[in-house]
Every structure is written in C-alpha cells, then in structure tokens.
XYZ file of C-alpha atoms in Angstrom:
608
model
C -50.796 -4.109 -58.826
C -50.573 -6.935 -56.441
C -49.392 -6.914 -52.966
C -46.717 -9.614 -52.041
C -46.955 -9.786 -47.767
C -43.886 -12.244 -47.923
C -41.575 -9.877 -49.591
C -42.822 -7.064 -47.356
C -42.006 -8.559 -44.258
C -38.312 -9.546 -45.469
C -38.291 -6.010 -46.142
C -39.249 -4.813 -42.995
C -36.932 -7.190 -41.100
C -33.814 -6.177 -43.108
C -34.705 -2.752 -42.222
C -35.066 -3.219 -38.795
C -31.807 -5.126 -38.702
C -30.174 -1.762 -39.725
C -31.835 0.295 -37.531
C -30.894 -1.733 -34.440
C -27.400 -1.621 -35.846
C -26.994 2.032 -35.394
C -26.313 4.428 -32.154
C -29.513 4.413 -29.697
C -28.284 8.108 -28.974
C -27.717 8.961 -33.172
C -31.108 10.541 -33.465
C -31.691 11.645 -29.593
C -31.984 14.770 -28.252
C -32.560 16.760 -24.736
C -35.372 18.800 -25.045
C -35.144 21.899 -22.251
C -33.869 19.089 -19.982
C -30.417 17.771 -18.131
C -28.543 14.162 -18.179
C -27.624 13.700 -14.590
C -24.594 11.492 -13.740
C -24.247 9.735 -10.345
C -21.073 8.174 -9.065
C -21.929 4.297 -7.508
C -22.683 5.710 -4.208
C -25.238 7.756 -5.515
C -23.683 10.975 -5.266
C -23.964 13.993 -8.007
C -21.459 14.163 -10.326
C -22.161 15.701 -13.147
C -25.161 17.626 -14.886
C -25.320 17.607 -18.727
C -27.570 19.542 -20.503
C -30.497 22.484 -19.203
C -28.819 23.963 -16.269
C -30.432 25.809 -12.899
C -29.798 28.861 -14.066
C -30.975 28.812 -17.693
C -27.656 28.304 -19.283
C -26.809 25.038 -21.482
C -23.429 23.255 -20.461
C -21.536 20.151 -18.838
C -21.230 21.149 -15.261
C -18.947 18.618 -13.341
C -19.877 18.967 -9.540
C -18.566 17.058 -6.132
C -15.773 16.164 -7.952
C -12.022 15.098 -5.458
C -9.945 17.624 -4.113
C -6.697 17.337 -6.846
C -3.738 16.376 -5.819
C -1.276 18.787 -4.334
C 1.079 20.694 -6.942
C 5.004 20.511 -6.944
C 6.737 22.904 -4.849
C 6.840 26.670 -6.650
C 10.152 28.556 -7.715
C 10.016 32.161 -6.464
C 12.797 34.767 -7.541
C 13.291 38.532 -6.389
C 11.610 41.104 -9.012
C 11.498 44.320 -9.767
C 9.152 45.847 -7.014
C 7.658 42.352 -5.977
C 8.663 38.822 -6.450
C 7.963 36.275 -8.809
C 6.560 32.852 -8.463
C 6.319 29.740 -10.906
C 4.871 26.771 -11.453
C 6.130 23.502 -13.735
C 3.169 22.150 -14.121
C 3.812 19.236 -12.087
C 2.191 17.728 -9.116
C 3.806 16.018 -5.596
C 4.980 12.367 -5.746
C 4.467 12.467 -9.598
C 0.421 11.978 -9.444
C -1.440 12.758 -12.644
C -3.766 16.004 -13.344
C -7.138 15.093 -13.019
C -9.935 15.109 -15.770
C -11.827 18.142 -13.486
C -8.418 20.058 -12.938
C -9.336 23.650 -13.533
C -6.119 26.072 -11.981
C -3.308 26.585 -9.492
C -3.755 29.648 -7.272
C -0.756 31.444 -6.024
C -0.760 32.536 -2.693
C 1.628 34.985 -1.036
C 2.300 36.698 2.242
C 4.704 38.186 4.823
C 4.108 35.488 7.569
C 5.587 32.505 8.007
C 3.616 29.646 8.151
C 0.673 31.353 6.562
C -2.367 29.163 5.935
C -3.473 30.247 2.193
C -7.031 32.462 2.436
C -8.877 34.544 -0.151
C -6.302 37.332 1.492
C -3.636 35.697 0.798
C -4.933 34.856 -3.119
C -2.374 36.987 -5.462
C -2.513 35.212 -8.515
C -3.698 31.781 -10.717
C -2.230 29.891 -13.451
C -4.825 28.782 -16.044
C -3.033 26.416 -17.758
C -1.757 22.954 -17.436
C 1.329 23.471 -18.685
C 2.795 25.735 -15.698
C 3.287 29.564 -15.818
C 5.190 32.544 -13.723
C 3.239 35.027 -12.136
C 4.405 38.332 -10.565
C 3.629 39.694 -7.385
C 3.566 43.086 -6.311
C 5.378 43.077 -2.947
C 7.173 46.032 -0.550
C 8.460 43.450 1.661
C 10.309 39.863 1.505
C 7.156 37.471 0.932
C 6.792 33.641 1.103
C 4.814 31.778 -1.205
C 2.713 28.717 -1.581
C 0.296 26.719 -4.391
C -2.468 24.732 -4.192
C -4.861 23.310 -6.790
C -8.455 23.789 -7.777
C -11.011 21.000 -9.729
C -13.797 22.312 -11.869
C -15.695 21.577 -8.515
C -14.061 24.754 -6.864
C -12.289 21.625 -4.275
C -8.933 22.408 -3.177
C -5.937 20.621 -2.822
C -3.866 20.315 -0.115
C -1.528 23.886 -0.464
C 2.603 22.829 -0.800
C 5.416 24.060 1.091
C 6.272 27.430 2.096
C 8.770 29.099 -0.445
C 11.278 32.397 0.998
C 11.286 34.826 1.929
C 11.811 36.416 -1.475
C 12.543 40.537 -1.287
C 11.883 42.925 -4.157
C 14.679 44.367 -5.745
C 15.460 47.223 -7.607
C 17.409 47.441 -10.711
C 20.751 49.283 -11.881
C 19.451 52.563 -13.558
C 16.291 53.131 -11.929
C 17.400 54.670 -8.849
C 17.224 58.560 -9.482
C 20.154 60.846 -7.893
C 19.440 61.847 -4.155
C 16.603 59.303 -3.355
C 18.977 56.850 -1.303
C 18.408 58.504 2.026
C 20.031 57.112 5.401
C 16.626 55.648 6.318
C 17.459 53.174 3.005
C 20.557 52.168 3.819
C 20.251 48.760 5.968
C 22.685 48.585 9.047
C 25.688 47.179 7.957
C 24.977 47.491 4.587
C 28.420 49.998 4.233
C 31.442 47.263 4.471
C 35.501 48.072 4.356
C 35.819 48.001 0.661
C 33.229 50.596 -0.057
C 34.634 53.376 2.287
C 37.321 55.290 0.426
C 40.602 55.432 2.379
C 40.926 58.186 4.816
C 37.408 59.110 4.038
C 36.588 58.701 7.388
C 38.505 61.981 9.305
C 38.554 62.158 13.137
C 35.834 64.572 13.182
C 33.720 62.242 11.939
C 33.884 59.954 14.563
C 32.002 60.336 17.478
C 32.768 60.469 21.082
C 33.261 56.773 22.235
C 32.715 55.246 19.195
C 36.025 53.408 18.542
C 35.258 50.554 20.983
C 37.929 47.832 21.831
C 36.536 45.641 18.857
C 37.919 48.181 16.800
C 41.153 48.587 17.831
C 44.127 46.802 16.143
C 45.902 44.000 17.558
C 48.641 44.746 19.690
C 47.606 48.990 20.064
C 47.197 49.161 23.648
C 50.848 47.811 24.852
C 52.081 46.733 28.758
C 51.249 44.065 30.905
C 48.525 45.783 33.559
C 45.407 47.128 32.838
C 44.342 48.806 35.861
C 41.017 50.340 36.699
C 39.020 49.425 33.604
C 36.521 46.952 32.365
C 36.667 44.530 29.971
C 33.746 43.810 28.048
C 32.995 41.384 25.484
C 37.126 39.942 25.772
C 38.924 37.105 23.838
C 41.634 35.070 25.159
C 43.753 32.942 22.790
C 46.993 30.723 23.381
C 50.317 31.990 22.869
C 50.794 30.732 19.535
C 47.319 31.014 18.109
C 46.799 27.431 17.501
C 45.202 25.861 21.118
C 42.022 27.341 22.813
C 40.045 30.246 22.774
C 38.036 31.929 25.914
C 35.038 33.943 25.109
C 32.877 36.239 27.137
C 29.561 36.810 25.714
C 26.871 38.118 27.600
C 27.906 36.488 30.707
C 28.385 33.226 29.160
C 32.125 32.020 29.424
C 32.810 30.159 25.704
C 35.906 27.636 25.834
C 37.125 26.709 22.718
C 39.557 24.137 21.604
C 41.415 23.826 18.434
C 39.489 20.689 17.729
C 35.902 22.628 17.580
C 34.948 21.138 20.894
C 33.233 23.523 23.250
C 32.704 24.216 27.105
C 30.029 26.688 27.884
C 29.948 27.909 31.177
C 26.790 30.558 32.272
C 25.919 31.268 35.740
C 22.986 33.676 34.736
C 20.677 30.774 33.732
C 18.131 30.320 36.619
C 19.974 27.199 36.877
C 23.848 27.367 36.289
C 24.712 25.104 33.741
C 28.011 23.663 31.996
C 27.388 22.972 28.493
C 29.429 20.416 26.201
C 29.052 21.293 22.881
C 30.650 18.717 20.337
C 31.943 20.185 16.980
C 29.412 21.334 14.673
C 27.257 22.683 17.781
C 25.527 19.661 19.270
C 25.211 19.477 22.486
C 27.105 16.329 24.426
C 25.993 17.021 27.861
C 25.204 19.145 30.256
C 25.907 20.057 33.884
C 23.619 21.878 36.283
C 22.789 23.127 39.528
C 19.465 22.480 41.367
C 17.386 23.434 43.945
C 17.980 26.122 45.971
C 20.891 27.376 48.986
C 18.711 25.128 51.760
C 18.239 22.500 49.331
C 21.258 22.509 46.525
C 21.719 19.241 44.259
C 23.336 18.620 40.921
C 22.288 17.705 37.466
C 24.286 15.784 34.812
C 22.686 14.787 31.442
C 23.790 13.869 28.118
C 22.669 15.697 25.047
C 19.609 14.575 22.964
C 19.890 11.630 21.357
C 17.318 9.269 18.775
C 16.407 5.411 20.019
C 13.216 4.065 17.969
C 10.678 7.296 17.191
C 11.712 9.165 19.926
C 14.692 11.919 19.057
C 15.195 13.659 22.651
C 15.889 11.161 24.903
C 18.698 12.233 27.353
C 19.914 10.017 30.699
C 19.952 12.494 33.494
C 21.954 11.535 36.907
C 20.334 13.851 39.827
C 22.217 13.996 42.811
C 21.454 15.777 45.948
C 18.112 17.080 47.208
C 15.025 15.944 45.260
C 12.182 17.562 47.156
C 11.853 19.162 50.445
C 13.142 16.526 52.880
C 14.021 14.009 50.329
C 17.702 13.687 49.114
C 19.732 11.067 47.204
C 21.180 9.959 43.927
C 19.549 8.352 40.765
C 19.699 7.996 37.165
C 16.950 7.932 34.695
C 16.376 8.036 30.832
C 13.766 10.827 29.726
C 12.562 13.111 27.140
C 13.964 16.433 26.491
C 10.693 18.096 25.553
C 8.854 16.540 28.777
C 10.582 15.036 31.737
C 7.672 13.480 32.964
C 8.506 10.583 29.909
C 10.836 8.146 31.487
C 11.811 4.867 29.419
C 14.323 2.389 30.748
C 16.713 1.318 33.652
C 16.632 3.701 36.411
C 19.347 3.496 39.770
C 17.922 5.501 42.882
C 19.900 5.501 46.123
C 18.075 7.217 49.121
C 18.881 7.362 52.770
C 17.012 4.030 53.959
C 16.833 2.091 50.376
C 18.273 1.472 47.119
C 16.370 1.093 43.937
C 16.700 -0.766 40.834
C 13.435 -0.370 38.481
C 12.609 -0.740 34.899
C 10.065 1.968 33.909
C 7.878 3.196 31.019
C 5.788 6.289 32.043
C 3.834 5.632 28.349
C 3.051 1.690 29.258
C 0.012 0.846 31.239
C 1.872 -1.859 32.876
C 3.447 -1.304 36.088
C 7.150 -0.634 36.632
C 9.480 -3.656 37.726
C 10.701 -2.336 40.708
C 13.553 -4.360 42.946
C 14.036 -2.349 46.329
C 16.458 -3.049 48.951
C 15.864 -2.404 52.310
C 17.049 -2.222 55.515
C 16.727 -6.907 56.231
C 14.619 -7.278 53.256
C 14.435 -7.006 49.110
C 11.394 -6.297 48.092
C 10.548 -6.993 44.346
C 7.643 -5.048 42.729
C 5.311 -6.141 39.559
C 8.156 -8.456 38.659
C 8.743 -12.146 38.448
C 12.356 -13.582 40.031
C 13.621 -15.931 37.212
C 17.111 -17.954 37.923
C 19.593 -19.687 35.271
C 22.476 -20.692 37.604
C 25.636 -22.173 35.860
C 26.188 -25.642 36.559
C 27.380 -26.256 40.045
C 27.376 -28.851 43.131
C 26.318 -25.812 44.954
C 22.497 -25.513 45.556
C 20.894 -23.304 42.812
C 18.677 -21.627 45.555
C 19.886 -21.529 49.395
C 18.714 -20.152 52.310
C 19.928 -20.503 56.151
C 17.481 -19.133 58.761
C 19.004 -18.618 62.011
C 18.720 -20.752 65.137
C 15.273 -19.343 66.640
C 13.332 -18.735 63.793
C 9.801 -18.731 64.091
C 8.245 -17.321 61.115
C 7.739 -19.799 58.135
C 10.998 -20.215 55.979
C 9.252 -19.819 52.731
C 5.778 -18.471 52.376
C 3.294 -18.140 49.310
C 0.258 -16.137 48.753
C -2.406 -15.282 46.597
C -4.779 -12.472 47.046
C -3.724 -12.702 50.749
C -4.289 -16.456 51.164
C -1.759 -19.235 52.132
C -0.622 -21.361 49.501
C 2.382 -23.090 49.936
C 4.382 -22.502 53.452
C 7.188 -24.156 54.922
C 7.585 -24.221 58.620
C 10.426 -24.156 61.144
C 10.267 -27.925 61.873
C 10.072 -28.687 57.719
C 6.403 -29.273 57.614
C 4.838 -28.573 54.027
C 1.236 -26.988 53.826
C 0.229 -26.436 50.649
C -3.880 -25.561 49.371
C -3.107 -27.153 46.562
C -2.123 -30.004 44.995
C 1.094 -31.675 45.006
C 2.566 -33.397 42.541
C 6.169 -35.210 42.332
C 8.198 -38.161 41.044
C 8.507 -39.017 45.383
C 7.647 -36.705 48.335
C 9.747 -37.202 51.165
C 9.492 -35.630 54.948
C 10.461 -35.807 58.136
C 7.410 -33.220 59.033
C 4.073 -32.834 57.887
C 2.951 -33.377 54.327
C -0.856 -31.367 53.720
C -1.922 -30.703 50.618
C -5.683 -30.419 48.451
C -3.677 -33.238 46.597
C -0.650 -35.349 46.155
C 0.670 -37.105 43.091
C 3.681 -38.800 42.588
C 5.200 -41.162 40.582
C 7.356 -42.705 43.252
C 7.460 -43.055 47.224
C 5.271 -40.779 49.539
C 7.152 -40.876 52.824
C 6.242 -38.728 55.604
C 5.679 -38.665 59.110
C 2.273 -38.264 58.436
C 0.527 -37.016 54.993
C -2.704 -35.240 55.194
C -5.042 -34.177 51.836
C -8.157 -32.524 51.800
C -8.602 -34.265 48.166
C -6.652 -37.118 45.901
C -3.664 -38.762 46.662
C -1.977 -40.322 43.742
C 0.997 -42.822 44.248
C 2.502 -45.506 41.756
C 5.129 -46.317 44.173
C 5.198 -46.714 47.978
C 2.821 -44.473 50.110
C 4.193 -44.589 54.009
C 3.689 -42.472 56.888
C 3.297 -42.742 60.791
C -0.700 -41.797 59.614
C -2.760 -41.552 56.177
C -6.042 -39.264 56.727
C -8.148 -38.326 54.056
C -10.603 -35.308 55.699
C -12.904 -35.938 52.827
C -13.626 -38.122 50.364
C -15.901 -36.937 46.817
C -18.206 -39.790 45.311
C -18.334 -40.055 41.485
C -22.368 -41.059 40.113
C -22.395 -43.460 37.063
C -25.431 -44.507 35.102
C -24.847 -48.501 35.084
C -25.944 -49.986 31.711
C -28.139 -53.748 31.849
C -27.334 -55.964 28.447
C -28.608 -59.202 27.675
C -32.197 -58.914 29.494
C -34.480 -59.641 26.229
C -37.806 -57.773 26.606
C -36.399 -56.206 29.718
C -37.066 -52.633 31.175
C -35.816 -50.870 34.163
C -37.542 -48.354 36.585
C -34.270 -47.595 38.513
C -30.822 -47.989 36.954
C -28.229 -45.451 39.265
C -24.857 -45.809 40.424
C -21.452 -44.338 42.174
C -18.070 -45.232 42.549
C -14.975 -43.776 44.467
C -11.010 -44.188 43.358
C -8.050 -44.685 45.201
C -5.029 -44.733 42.883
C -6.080 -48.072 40.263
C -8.545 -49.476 43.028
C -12.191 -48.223 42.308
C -14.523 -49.558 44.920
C -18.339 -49.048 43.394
C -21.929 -49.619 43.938
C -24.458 -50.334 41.021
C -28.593 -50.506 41.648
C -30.609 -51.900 39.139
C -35.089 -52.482 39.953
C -36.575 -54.347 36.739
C -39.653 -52.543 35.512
C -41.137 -55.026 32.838
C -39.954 -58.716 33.207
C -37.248 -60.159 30.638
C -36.625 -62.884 27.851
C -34.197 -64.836 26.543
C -31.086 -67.209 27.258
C -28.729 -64.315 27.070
C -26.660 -63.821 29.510
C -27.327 -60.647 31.685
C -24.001 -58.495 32.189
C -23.881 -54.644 33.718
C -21.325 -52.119 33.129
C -18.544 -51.034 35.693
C -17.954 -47.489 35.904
C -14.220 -47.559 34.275
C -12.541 -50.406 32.584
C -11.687 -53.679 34.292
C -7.879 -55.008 34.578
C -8.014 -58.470 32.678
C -4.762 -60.652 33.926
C -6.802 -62.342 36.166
C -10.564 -62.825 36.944
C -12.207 -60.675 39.385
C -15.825 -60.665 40.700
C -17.436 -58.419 43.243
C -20.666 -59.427 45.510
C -24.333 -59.593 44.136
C -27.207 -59.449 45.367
C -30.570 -60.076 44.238
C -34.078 -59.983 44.580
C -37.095 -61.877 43.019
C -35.336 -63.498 40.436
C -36.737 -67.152 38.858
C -34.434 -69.021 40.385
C -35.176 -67.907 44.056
C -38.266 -65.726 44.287
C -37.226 -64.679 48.592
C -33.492 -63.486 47.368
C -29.867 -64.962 46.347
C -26.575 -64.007 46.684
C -24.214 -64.061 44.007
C -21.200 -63.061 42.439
C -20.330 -60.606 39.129
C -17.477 -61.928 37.300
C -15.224 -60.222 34.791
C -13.644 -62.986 32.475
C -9.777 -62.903 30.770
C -10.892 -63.561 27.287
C -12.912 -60.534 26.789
C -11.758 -56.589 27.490
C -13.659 -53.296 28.654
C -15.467 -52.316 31.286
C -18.693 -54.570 31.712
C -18.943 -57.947 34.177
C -19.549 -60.146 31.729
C -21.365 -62.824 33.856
C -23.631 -62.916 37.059
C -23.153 -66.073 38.961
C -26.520 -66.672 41.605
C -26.665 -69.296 44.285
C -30.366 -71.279 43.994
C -30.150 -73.017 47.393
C -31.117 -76.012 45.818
C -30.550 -79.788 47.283
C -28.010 -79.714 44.581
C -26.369 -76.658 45.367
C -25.789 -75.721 42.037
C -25.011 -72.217 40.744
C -26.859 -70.609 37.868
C -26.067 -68.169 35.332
C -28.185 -65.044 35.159
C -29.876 -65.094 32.006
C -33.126 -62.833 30.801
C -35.618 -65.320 31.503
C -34.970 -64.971 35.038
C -35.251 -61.466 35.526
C -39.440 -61.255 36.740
C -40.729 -57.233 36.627
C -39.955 -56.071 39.792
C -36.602 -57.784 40.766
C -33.404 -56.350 41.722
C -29.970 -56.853 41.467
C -27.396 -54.959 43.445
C -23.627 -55.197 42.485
C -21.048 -53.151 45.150
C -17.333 -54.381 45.970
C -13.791 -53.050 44.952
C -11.943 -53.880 41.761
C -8.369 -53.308 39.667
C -9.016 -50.772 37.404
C -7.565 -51.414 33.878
C-alpha cells in the first residue's frame, strides 16, 4: 500500500490546529508539587497544590486585613447577654474574597482593647448570626473581622453595658435575699400602705427630705442645722436656692443657673446657661498677700479648636507683678493663647497679637512712659482724605537727637537731623529733592530739580531736570571697562583692543585703545564702537589720535565722527590730519592701518 507524504502532512497540520485550540492546562497536572502565586510586588499570596505539611489544598496567605464590620446589636439574656451581627461591614465596603469570620469579643471594662481573653465567640458565616454570652455582670461588646490569612480588622465600637437578666418563673421561693435587692430598687408603689409601722423605722431615719411640706410649722428655727435646704419663691414660679455640698445652686424659672462654691481651692462663680453649659465663670486668685480675680467665658468652638475661653485676670500676676489683661486660651492648656490680648501694668500698657502655636513672633505695641514701642510688627497708615498732614511730628525747641532715625542690623540708614539735613546709605530717588540742609546719599535720582545747599553721594546722581546746590561732590567715582570693536580694517588684526567709560546722567565721557597687530587692506572705511549708543540730532566727534598710520608714519591727530544718517553706537568715520602742503584731511580707511599702529579715541559724548 502506498504512502502519500502530502496527505500526511495536511493531516498532521489539521491535527495540530486542534490541539493548539484546546486548554494548555486540559491535560496538566501537579505532580507532589505547589502553584505559587505572587502579588506584583513579589509578595506570597497564595500556595496551590502540595502543601508544607503534607496536606493538598489552596492556602491563601498575606492576604489585607478586611474591612471593619458594622456595629453589633447586644440585648440582655438569660444569665449572659447576647450579641449579633448583620452581616454588614462600616461605610458599606464589600466582604473580601479571603473573608473567613467575625469574632465576638466581650468584657466588663470599658474601653477594652479585644485580646484572645476577651475572645467569647465567632460567627462563621457571611450572612450574620447571634451569639450568646455567658456573663454575671453588665458586659460591653465589640467585633472585628478575620481573612483566611488569620489578619484582623480594625475591631468596631464599644456596645453597653448589657446585664443578664433573669426571667419570670425561674426564681425559686426564698432565694431573693437582701444582698439581691439593689439600693433603691423598693419604690412607693411597691410598699403596701401602712406596711411600714413605727417600729420599723429606725432611730433618725426620717430625715428632713422626708418630711411633708408644711409639717414643721412657725417662723424660727432656733438651735438646729440645716442641711441639704431648698429655698423657693412665694408662689412657686421664680427662683430656687440650693445647698449641695457646700455649693450654693441659684435657679431661675428660665433654667439659667448661678453656682456659687467657696470650697474649690479657688472660689468660683459659675454661670450655667439652660441645658447645663457653662457661660462663664468667676474666680479668685492668688493668695491673702497676693489676691487677684479671674473672669472667663465658657468654652466655646472657633476653627478646630472647641475650648477656647477669653479670660480677663485682674490683680496680682506673680510675686511683685500686678495688673489687668485679657487673653484668649484653651481650656485644656492655658499655656495656648490665640488672638488680641490687652495688658495694663504699673509702668506700661500692652496691645499684642499672639499665637503661642506660630513660630512667628507676637506683634506687640507697648506704651511707655515718652515712648511706643512696636514689636515684630510693621506700622501701616490709610488716613482719610484731609489737608492735614497724613504723618506729623513737632519736636520741641532744643532737640538734639535726630527727628527721624532708621536702622538696619544696628546701622544708619536714613536720619534726619535737627537743622533738616538728610543722610541716607542709600540711594535716593524722587520726582525733585529739595533742601535747605544737607542732601547725602549712596545715590540720588530724580526726575525733576535737585536743590540743596549742598548734595553729597558716595555713588550716582541721576537728574533730568535742574541739579543746584551751594556745592556738588562726588567722593568717588566707579569706571565702567568696554571691549571697543574695529570694523572696516580688511586683513586687519589687533594685539590690544581695551576700553572704559564713565556716565554722568546722558553724558558718557570714554576712552578707547586700539595697537594693530597685522597691517590692514582695503578702501573701507575704519569705524570703532562707543560703549553705549550715540544721540543722532546732530553730529558729534571726539579727539583721535594716532600712531604710524600711512598717511603720517611720526603721528596725526584727528577726529571720530558720528554722522545723522546712520543710528547705533559706532563712530562711523575717523577724520586724520596729513600735515601736508595742502592741508588736506583724510579718511581712515584699511589700507592705512600698517601692523603696529595705534589709534586712541577719548572725549565726552550725548548718549542716545
């Protein structure tokens, strides 16, 4: 039987076609091994397969914590409590994949943090549950949540306390002893009347809570004490006086409250608005050599603080310190302070903003006996509109200290003297500076007139209108350096090209040195850059000089000319005398510039 390869390998292919078309894992297996699973940081998360300890299983590890479950319902029981859970979780989050129980934790205390003591019960299923607990006394309960991890969630509120209970029926004849029976647990409708006979009463027993209104008749009481008394109005319907354990309770018929104790270390007066909140407070302070007085409001809320309270001291504040001052402060700690405080002391009063929780200093404005003295702060003024100067001050006749003074880091940097003159280390700058004293300044710039009986400046002065003055000194004057730039030279090359130039106001007087290196070519005229641009209205030239140039190989003079038909900053032209029989002036042009000459250009011009 013959063989045909063609049809064999269409075979094969369709089969292979199939067999790539199924599951990779359809026909795998793990032999006596594990599929771990890693989360994308690498982590364990999972181990599938052959465990550790022989047994076969998918064991989900380092999973979350879960979230945290609602808050439980707890009820009294029969010889315990019980405690449920609706299968819920807080702020409506979802059970986890891993979620594997709620544990039910229960104890006596308050605040309990749940433990493996406090563990009384779990709840297996997602759907919620009620569990009982066993309990003698009232308990409070809590849940939190475990994965299949064995992570816990974070446990919920506190539930209670819940007391156990017994019920109807259960309670045999003789077994309620007086040890059962909590105190005041016997009320008025329970005691059969006349049940209780005089012998059962015993000796000072009927105290005078318990006598009727209106027993004990007259108008003096003499010899006794009254403890614990009430004092109403006439008519029932005004205040109420209270004595309660020394404390004196005032009561008015609109729930408002005066509490008056004089056994508190520090006597206080207590205003308590209805409802019980407490409006203010007056207190005593100190002690007999040292006595002040305390009055503060009750706690109130601005921002995230709830406490604050203004507190106005008065009297002594400190052995040998006394006065009067008002400050806004925490309740909990009265070492906070936040706001406007008023202090009045013997030799000074004191206005200050504070913040005790700000690294920035307090703004503190002090007054003095002849002087205000303001503190970290910065004096800003917004006069209304007025004929009347916006700042004015009158020094006496005989002053000798400066009238206004400025300093930084203990240096002088503006004064003003007795006789008007003006120092200042800096510069100043103003539409006209006017003076019938000294003007001395690092600088002065204005826009208009400079006049002054003399003006002194240790750097610029800057004036677009009229500078006078009995005297004009300049103690020193700074030189600007400029690299001059040589156009027009051909083949030209220059050993020695430096420059410098000083300005007063638009006039710029300057000096530019040129020394040709390798001679030049051309008919091009050679021109050389000022340092600034030059003012065009009219020509200007300043004075050259030159060296070993073709037309005069001992030296000519010359001149550098700007010209009106062409802008910026270079003289466009540099005029040389030949001291020829014709006297004719030449134009300096490349040709003429042999290695080794110089040219030297230095005069004053109008700046652009």
């Amino acid at each position: 039987m013959s063989t045909d390869i063609g049809q064999m390998i269409v075979d094969l292919q369709r089969r292979m076609q199939k067999v790539e078309a199924q599951s990779r894992l359809k026909s795998a297996s793990l032999d006596d091994a594990a599929l771990v699973v890693r989360d994308g940081a690498g982590s364990l998360r999972a181990v599938v397969g052959q465990q550790g300890d022989g047994t076969t299983a998918v064991n989900v590890v380092n999973g979350a914590p879960p979230p945290t479950p609602s808050t439980p319902t707890a009820a009294p029981a029969l010889g315990g409590v019980s405690a449920g859970w609706d299968g819920m979780f807080a702020d409506g989050a979802v059970i986890p994949l891993d979620w594997a129980r709620v544990e039910v934790h229960a104890s006596p205390d308050t605040g309990f943090t749940p433990t493996a003591d406090t563990l009384v019960a779990t709840i297996e299923t997602a759907q919620g549950g009620i569990v009982y607990v066993p309990a003698t006394v009232p308990q409070y309960v809590r849940l939190l949540a475990r994965n299949t991890s064995g992570a816990a969630s974070d446990p919920t509120v506190q539930v209670g306390p819940y007391a156990p209970k017994p019920v109807a029926g259960e309670i045999g004849i003789g077994e309620i002893t007086e040890t059962l029976i909590a105190d005041g647990a016997v009320t008025t409708p329970k005691v059969f009347a006349n049940a209780i006979t005089t012998a059962l009463l015993a000796a000072g027993s009927v105290d005078a809570t318990a006598l009727k209104a209106d027993a004990i008749t007259g108008k003096t009481i003499t010899g006794g004490v009254i403890n614990g008394a009430e004092f109403h109005s006439d008519d029932g319907a005004g205040g109420l006086v209270d004595i309660e354990t020394g404390t004196v309770v005032t009561t008015a018929a609109t729930g408002w409250q005066i509490l008056i104790d004089p056994s508190q270390p520090l006597p206080v007066v207590d205003f308590l608005a209805p409802g019980g909140a407490t409006a203010g407070s007056i207190n005593g302070t100190g002690d007999p050599s040292q006595p002040g007085l305390n009055i503060s409001s009750g706690p109130f809320t601005d921002g995230a603080i709830t406490d604050w309270r203004w507190i106005t001291r008065s009297g002594a504040d400190g052995p040998g310190v006394n006065g009067w001052r008002t400050v806004r402060v925490r309740a909990s700690d009265t070492s906070v302070a936040s706001g406007g405080t008023i202090q009045l002391e013997p030799a000074a009063a004191i206005l200050a903003v504070v913040d005790s929780s700000s690294p920035t200093p307090s703004t503190i404005l002090q007054v003095e006996p002849g002087q205000f003295v303001l503190d970290e702060g910065r004096l800003l003024i917004d006069p209304p509109v007025s004929s009347s100067s916006a700042i004015y001050l009158i020094a006496k006749a005989g002053q000798t200290g400066y009238l206004m003074r400025l300093q930084l880091g203990g240096a002088d940097r503006f004064t003003v003297s007795p006789t008007g003159a003006v120092v200042a280390a800096g510069a100043v700058s103003a539409a006209s500076v006017a003076a019938t004293g000294a003007v001395t300044a690092a600088t002065v710039t204005t826009t208009g007139t400079v006049a002054a009986a003399s003006v002194t400046a240790t750097g610029a002065i800057a004036a677009t209108g009229a500078l006078t003055g009995d005297s004009l000194t300049v103690d020193t004057t700074t030189f600007t350096t400029y690299t001059p730039t040589v156009a027009g030279g051909g083949s030209a090359t220059f050993t020695t090209r430096t420059g410098w130039y000083y300005k007063l106001g638009k006039m710029v007087y300057f000096c530019a040195d040129i020394t040709v290196n390798a001679a030049g070519s051309g008919t091009g005229k050679v021109t050389v850059t000022a340092p600034s641009g030059i003012h065009r209205t009219t020509r200007q030239h300043v004075s050259a000089a030159l060296r070993s140039v073709v037309v005069n190989t001992m030296g000519s003079n010359g001149n550098a000319v700007s010209l009106t038909s062409i802008s910026g900053s270079t003289w466009d032209e540099i005029v040389v005398s030949t001291d020829s029989a014709t006297n004719r002036d030449l134009i300096l042009t490349g040709a003429m510039l042999l290695a080794g000459a110089t040219i030297t250009l230095e005069g004053w011009y109008r700046e652009a």
